[in-house]
Tab-separated table of C-alpha atoms in Angstrom:
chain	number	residue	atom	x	y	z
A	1	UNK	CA	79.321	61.986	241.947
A	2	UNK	CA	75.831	60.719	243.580
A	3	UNK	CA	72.770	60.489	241.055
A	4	UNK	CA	69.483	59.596	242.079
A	5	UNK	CA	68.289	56.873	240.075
A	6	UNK	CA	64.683	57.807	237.975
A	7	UNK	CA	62.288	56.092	235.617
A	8	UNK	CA	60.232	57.068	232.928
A	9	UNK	CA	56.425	55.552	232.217
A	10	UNK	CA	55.782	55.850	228.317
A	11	UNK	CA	58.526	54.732	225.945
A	12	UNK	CA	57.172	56.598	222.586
A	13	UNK	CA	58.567	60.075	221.576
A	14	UNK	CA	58.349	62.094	224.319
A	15	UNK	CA	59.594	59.027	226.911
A	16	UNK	CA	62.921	58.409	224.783
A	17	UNK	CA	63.472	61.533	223.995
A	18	UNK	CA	63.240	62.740	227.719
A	19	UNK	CA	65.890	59.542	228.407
A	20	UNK	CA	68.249	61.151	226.226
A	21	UNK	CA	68.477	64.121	227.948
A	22	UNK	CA	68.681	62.806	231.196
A	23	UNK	CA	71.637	60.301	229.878
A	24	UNK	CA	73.712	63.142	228.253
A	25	UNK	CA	72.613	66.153	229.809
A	26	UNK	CA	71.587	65.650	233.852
A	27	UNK	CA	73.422	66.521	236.593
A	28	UNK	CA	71.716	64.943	239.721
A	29	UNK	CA	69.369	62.241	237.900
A	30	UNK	CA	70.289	58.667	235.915
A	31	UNK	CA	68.201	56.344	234.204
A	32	UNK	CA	66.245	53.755	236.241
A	33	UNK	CA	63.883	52.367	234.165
A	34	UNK	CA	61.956	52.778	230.948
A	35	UNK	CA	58.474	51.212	231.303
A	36	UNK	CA	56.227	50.664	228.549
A	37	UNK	CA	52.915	48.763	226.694
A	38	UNK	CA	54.203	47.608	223.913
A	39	UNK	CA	57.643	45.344	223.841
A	40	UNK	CA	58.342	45.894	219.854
A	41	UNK	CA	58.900	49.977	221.021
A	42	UNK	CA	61.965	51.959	219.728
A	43	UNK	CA	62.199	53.215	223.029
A	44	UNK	CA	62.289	50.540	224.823
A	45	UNK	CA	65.075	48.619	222.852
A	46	UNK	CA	66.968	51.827	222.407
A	47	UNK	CA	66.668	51.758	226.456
A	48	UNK	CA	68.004	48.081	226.366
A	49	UNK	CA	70.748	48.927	223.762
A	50	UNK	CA	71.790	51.614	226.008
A	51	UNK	CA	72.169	49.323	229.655
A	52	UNK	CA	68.453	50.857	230.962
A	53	UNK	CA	66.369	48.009	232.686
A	54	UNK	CA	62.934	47.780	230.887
A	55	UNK	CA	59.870	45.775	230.743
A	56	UNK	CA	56.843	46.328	228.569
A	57	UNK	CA	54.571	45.443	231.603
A	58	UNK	CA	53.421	49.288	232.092
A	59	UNK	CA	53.343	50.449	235.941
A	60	UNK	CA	52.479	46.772	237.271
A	61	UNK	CA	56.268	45.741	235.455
A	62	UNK	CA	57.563	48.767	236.926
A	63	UNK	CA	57.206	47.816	240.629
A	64	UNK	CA	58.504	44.308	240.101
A	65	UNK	CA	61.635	45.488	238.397
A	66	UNK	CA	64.768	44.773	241.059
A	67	UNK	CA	65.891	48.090	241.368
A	68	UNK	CA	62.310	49.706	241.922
A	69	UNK	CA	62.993	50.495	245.525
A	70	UNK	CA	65.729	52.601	244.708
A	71	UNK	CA	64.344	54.568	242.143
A	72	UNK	CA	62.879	57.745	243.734
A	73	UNK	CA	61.549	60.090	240.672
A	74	UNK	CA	59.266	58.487	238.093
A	75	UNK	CA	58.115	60.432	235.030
A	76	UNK	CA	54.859	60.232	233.373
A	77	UNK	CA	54.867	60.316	229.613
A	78	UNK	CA	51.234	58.766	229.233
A	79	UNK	CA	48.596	60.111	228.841
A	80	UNK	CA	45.948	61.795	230.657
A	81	UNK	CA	43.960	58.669	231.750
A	82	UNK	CA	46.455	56.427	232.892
A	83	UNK	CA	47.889	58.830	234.740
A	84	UNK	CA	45.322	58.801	237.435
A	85	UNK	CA	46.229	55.250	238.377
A	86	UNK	CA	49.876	55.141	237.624
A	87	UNK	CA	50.500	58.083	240.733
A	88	UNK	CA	48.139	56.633	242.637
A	89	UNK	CA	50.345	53.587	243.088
A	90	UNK	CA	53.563	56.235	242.565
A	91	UNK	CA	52.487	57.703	245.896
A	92	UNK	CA	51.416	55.000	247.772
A	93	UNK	CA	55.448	53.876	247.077
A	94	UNK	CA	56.460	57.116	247.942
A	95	UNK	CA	57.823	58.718	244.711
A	96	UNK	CA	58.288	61.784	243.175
A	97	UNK	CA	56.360	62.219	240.400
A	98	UNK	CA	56.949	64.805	237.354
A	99	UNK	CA	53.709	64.464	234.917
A	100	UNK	CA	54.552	65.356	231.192
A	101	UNK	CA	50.594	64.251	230.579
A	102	UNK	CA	47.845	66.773	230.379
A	103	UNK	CA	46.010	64.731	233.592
A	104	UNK	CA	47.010	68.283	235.961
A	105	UNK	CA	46.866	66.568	239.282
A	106	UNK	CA	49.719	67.963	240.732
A	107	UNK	CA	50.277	72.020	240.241
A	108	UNK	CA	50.856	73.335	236.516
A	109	UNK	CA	55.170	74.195	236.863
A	110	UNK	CA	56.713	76.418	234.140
A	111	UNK	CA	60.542	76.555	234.916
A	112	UNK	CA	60.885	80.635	233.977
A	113	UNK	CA	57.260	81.173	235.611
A	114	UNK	CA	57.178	79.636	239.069
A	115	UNK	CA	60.708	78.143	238.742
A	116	UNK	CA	61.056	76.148	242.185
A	117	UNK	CA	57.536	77.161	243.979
A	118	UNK	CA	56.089	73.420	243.497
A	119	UNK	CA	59.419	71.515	244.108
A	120	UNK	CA	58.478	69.691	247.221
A	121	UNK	CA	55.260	68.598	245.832
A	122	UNK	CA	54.468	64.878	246.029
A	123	UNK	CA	53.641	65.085	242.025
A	124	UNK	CA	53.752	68.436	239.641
A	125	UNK	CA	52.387	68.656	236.190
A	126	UNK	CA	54.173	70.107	233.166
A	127	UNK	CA	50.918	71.332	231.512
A	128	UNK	CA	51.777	70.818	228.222
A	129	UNK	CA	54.237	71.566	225.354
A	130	UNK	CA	52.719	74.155	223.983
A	131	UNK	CA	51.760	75.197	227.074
A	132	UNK	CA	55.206	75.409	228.232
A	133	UNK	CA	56.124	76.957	224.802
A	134	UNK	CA	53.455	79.693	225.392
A	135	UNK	CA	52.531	80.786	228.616
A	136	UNK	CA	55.997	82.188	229.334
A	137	UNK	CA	54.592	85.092	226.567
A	138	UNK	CA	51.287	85.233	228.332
A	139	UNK	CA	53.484	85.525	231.613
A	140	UNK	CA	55.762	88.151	230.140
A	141	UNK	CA	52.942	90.425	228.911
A	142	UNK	CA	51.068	90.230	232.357
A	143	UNK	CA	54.010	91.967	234.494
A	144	UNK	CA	54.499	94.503	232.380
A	145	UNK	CA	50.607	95.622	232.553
A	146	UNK	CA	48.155	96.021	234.807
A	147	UNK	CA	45.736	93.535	233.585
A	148	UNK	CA	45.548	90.793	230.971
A	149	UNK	CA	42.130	90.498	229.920
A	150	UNK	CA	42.349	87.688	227.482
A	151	UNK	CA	45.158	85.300	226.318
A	152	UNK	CA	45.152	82.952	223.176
A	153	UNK	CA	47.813	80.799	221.936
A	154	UNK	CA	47.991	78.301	218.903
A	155	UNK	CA	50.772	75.632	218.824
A	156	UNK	CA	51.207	74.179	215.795
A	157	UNK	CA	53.128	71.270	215.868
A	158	UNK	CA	54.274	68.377	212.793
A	159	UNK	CA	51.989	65.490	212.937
A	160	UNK	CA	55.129	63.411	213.156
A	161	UNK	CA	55.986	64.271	216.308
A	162	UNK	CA	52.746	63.412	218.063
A	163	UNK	CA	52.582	60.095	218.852
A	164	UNK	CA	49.273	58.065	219.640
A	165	UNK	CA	49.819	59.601	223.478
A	166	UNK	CA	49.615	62.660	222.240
A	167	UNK	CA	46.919	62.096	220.015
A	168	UNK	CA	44.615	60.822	222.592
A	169	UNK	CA	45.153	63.541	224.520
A	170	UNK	CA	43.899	66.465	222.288
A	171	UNK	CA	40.829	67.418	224.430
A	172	UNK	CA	43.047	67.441	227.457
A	173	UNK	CA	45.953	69.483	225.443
A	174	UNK	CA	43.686	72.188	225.078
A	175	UNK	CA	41.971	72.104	228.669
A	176	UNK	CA	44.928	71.909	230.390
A	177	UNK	CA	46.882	74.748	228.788
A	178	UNK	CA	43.601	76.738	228.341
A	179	UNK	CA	43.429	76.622	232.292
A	180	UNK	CA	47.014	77.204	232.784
A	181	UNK	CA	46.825	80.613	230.203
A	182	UNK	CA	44.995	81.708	233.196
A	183	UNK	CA	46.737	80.334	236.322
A	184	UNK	CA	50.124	80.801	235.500
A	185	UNK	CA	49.968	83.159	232.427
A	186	UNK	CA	47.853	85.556	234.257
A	187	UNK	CA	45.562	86.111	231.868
A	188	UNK	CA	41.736	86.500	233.095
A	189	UNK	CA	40.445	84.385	230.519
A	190	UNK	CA	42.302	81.988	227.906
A	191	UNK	CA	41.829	79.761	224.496
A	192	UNK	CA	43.981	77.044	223.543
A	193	UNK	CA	44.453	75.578	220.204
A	194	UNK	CA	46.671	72.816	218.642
A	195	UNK	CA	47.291	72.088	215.426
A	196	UNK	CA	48.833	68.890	213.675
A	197	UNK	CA	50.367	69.983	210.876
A	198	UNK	CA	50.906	66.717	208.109
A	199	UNK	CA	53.367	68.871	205.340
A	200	UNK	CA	56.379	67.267	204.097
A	201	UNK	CA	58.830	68.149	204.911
A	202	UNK	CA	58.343	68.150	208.559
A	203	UNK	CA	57.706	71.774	209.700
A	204	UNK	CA	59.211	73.101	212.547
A	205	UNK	CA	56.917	73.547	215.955
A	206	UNK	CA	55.942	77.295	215.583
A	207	UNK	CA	53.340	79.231	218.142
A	208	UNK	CA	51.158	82.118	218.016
A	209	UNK	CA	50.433	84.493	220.848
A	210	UNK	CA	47.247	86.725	221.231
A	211	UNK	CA	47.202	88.889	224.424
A	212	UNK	CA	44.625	91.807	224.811
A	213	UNK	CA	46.033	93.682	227.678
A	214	UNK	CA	45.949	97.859	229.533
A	215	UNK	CA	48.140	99.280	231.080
A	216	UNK	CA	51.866	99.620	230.567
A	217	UNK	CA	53.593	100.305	227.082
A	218	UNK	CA	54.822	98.562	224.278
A	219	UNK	CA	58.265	99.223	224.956
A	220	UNK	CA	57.861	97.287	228.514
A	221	UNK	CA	56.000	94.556	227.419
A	222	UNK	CA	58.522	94.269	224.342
A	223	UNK	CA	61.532	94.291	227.168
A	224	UNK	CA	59.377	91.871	229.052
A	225	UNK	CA	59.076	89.643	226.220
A	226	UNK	CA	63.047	89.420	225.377
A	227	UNK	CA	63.873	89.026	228.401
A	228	UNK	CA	61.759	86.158	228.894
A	229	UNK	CA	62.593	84.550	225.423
A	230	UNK	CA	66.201	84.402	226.970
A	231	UNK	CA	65.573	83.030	229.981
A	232	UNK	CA	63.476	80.378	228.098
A	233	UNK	CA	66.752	79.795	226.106
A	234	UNK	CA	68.340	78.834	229.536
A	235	UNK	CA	67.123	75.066	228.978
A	236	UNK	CA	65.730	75.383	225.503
A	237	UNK	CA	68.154	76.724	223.210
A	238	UNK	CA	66.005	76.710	219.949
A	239	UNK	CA	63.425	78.614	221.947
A	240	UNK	CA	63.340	82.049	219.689
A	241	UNK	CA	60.956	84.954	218.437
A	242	UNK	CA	59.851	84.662	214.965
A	243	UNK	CA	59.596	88.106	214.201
A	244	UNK	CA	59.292	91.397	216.123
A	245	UNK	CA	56.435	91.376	218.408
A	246	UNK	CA	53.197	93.323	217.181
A	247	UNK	CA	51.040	95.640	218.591
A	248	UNK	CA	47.504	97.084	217.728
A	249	UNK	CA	45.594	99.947	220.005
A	250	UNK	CA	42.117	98.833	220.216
A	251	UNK	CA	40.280	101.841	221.070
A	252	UNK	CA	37.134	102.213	222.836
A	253	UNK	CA	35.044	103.521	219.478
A	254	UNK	CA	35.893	99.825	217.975
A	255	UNK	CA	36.200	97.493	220.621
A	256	UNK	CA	36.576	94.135	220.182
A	257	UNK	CA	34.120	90.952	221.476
A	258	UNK	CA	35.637	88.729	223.896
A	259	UNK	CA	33.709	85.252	224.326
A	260	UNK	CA	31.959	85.217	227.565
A	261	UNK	CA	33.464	88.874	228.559
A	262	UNK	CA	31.634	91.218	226.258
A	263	UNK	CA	33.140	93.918	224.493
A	264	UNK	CA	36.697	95.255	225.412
A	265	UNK	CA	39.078	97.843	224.477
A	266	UNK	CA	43.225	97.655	225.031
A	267	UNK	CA	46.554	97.320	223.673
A	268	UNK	CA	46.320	93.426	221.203
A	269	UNK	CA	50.158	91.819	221.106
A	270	UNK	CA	50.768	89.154	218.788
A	271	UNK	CA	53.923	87.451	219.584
A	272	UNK	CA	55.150	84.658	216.977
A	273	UNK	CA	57.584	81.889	217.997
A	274	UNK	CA	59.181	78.784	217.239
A	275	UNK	CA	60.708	76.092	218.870
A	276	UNK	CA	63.662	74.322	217.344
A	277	UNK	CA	64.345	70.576	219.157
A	278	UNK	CA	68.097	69.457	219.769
A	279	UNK	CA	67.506	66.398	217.839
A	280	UNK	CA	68.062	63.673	220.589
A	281	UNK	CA	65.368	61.512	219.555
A	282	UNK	CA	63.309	62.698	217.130
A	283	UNK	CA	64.685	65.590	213.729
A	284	UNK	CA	64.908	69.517	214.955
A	285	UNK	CA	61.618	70.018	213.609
A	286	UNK	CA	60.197	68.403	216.920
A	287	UNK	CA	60.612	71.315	219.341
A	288	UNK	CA	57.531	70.680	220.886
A	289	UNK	CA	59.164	67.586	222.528
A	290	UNK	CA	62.063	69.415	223.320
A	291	UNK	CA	60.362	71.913	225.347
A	292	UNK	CA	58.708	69.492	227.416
A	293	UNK	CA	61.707	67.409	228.161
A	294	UNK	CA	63.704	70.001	228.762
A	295	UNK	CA	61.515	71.643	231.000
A	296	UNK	CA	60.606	68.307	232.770
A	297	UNK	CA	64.491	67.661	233.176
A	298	UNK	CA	65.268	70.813	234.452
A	299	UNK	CA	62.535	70.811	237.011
A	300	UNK	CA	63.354	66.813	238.286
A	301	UNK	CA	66.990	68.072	238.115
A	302	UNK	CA	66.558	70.740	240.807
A	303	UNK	CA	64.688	68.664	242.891
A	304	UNK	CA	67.245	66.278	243.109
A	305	UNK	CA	69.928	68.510	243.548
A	306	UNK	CA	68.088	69.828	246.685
A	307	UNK	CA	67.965	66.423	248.068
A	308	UNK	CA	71.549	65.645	247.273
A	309	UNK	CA	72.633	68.610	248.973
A	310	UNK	CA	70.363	67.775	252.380
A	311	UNK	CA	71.797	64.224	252.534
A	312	UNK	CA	75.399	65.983	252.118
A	313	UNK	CA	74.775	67.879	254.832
């Protein structure tokens, strides 16, 4: 069966893990390239190991490699800054881009939330993983209401998973998904917060949602809120609740002060996940990679399956 060849630009944790998946797991996509900085990388002779042309010459290497005309999806597993120049010469070659950095040039795409909406797109952004871990909650609460009046979410993720990419991109992390709370969430306003957690053992990625919403009931935005656990499960399947979700009434006679709003009265749900990886690259404790893969793969997967099917036609 046809593949469409791809490559991925960033060969720490989140590159090779996202390889991975693609080599076990992808219908429509196979490995192109891995591209990287540094030439002593375990992804890059884990890529070698495994038959992947490589080169440690960054996007410059890329588009000398042989194959490069062929390849027609390039990831970005950066970081914010160098993403601006790697799709500028992505585009000018005329390549799909899927960015897994925080840079947001293309539109935010959450698989459950706008699914295939931005799938044409020269370049869409997958905000950011615990963006893609928690919005889906923000999401869910929003369609069961009438109004979302402020949305707050804190990732926590083990400091061993974040590589230096991810590092460098803290102010971005919580930009990005701050502005995405509110974009795709639905939420009128939004707070982001990350947190690197160095314990030993490893501790699993786990997330915290704050909504303060009216309208609807508990028991629909509790319904809401399975249901879109599950369909998170779909292409994460260590996606799960913590606990049962919570609910306070705040009344009008003790509202509560929203930065920037004022004060505000509603129905608060906390909503407590975590996010257990599949272990391709990096120990389950790394969901927050596994998200983001996973949700990168599955929206470069559809893609391509779309343009297999026109060129079967």
């Amino acid at each position: 069966m046809a593949k469409i060849p791809c490559a991925i630009i960033g060969s720490g944790n989140i590159g090779t893990d996202l390889m991975i998946k693609i080599m076990r797991n992808s219908d429509n996509l196979e490995m192109g390239a891995m591209v990287g900085i540094d030439p002593k990388s375990d992804g890059l002779a884990r890529a070698a190991r495994l038959g992947v042309p490589v080169t440690h010459e960054g996007i410059n290497g890329l588009r000398k490699l042989p194959n490069y005309k062929d390849i027609r999806v390039v990831f970005d597993a950066t970081s914010a800054s160098a993403h601006i120049r790697n799709n500028e010469l992505l585009q000018k070659d005329g390549k799909k881009v899927i960015d897994l950095t925080p840079a947001a040039i293309g539109p935010f795409t959450i698989p459950v939330i706008n699914g295939d909406a931005n799938i044409d797109e020269p370049n869409v952004n997958m905000v950011t993983c615990g963006g893609q871990a928690t919005i889906p909650m923000v999401h869910a609460v929003r369609r069961a209401t009438d109004r979302v009046i402020w949305g707050e979410i804190v990732a926590s993720i083990s400091s061993k998973s974040a590589g230096p990419g991810t590092r460098a991109n803290i102010d971005e992390f919580t930009e990005t998904t701050s502005s995405a709370i509110k974009k795709l969430g639905g939420a009128e306003n939004g707070k982001a917060i990350i947190i690197l957690n160095p314990a030993e053992p490893p501790l699993i990625m786990r997330d915290t949602v704050f909504t303060l919403s009216q309208g609807g009931s508990r028991e629909a935005i509790e319904k809401s809120v399975l249901d879109m656990v599950a369909a998170v499960q779909k292409y994460v399947p260590g996606y799960r609740l913590k606990q049962k979700v919570q609910f306070e009434n705040i009344g009008d006679n003790a509202p509560v002060r929203i930065p920037g709003v004022g004060l505000c009265s509603g129905l608060k749900t906390t909503i407590f996940l975590e996010v257990e990886g599949a272990a391709h690259y990096l120990p389950a404790y790394a969901g927050n990679l596994d998200i983001m893969t996973s949700a990168a793969l599955t929206t470069a997967d559809h893609w391509a399956a779309k343009q297999l099917r026109k060129e079967a036609a």
